[in-house]
Amino acid sequence: MQEARTLAPKPLKIARSPKIKPMKLATWNVNSLAVRLPQLLDWLTANPVDAIVLQETKLTDDKFPHEALLEAGYQVQWFGQKTYNGVALISRQPATDVIKNITGFADEQARAIAGTLQDGQLGEVRVIGCYFPNGQAPDSEKFTYKMNWLQGLQTWLKDELRNHPHTVLMGDFNIAPTDDDVYDPVGWKDQIHCTPQERAHFQQLIALGFVDAFRLFEQPPKPWSWWDYRNLAFRKNQGLRIDHILVSDALKAKVKACVIDKQPRRNERPSDHAPVVVELGH
């Protein structure tokens, strides 16, 4: 009689869903895209974000290098002017409902751009990139313009948040929100970027329904995003944190990381600003 064989059961094949990557967004004041385009393309290759907003492109619309970015796999919306300012929204997927400059605020300067992106996890995400006015000095006409611009921004953002619960506001704010964002709080006290008026406006933005994504995490000491070209400021790490990413309250629980990438500041002929990157996901 032939001995019966016991067949080992075949292992079950478990279907594994593909890992969903977080949405990565970035902001960078490039301080002249004509000069920094190769650095931007290199950075995007090493850091393939879903979208990045740029400030101080310093290009008129007809000079914007959109073809180079298209070849790199990115869609582009841009808004420039001669010599100064200029902003752009660069994204993997096309942006919709694009707005250039602050709705309801008359302004000849190219300082704001917004668009809606689609994400597999988060759905619609409204991305707003801004180059806040510098302000020059607290007693100047440019400071008055900055105050008016900030008020116009807040009024516009109320509508944006109402229409887009998932909103990310990024850019060069030209505001150091607290003394922890300044290498020398005593020396910078009441100076431009650190005045009580500017800091009050930053807190008013938060009160609209935003949170500072960078401060959701424990960060290294002296986490600056800008260093003056003069006086060996970068080598001495004498800087300010004036580039920010604010996420709406509805996205707060989705923030997985937020970092400042200081590496590009070490480049030859760098921008004086470093990129800031946020990750959003479940």
PDB file of C-alpha atoms in Angstrom, residues 19 39 59 66 72 84 101 106 119 121 127 146 163 190 192 194 216 239 272:
ATOM      1  CA  LYS A  19       3.157  52.930  -0.785  1.00  0.00           C
ATOM      2  CA  GLN A  39      21.071  75.501  -9.340  1.00  0.00           C
ATOM      3  CA  LEU A  59      12.449  88.323 -14.999  1.00  0.00           C
ATOM      4  CA  HIS A  66       9.659  77.775 -18.903  1.00  0.00           C
ATOM      5  CA  ALA A  72      12.706  68.738 -16.419  1.00  0.00           C
ATOM      6  CA  TYR A  84      12.717  93.259  -9.374  1.00  0.00           C
ATOM      7  CA  ASN A 101      -1.352  89.001  -7.239  1.00  0.00           C
ATOM      8  CA  ALA A 106      -4.231  97.190  -6.444  1.00  0.00           C
ATOM      9  CA  ASP A 119      -3.030  65.032  -4.538  1.00  0.00           C
ATOM     10  CA  GLN A 121      -4.181  61.490  -0.477  1.00  0.00           C
ATOM     11  CA  VAL A 127      -0.741  76.501  -2.993  1.00  0.00           C
ATOM     12  CA  LYS A 146       4.322  96.691   3.405  1.00  0.00           C
ATOM     13  CA  ASN A 163     -13.012  78.263  -0.579  1.00  0.00           C
ATOM     14  CA  ASP A 190      12.706  97.004  16.272  1.00  0.00           C
ATOM     15  CA  ILE A 192      13.056  95.854   9.700  1.00  0.00           C
ATOM     16  CA  CYS A 194      11.637  92.303  13.489  1.00  0.00           C
ATOM     17  CA  LEU A 216       5.520  71.847  14.665  1.00  0.00           C
ATOM     18  CA  GLY A 239      21.031  84.826   9.807  1.00  0.00           C
ATOM     19  CA  ASP A 272      21.146  84.462  -0.030  1.00  0.00           C
TER      20      ASP A 272
END
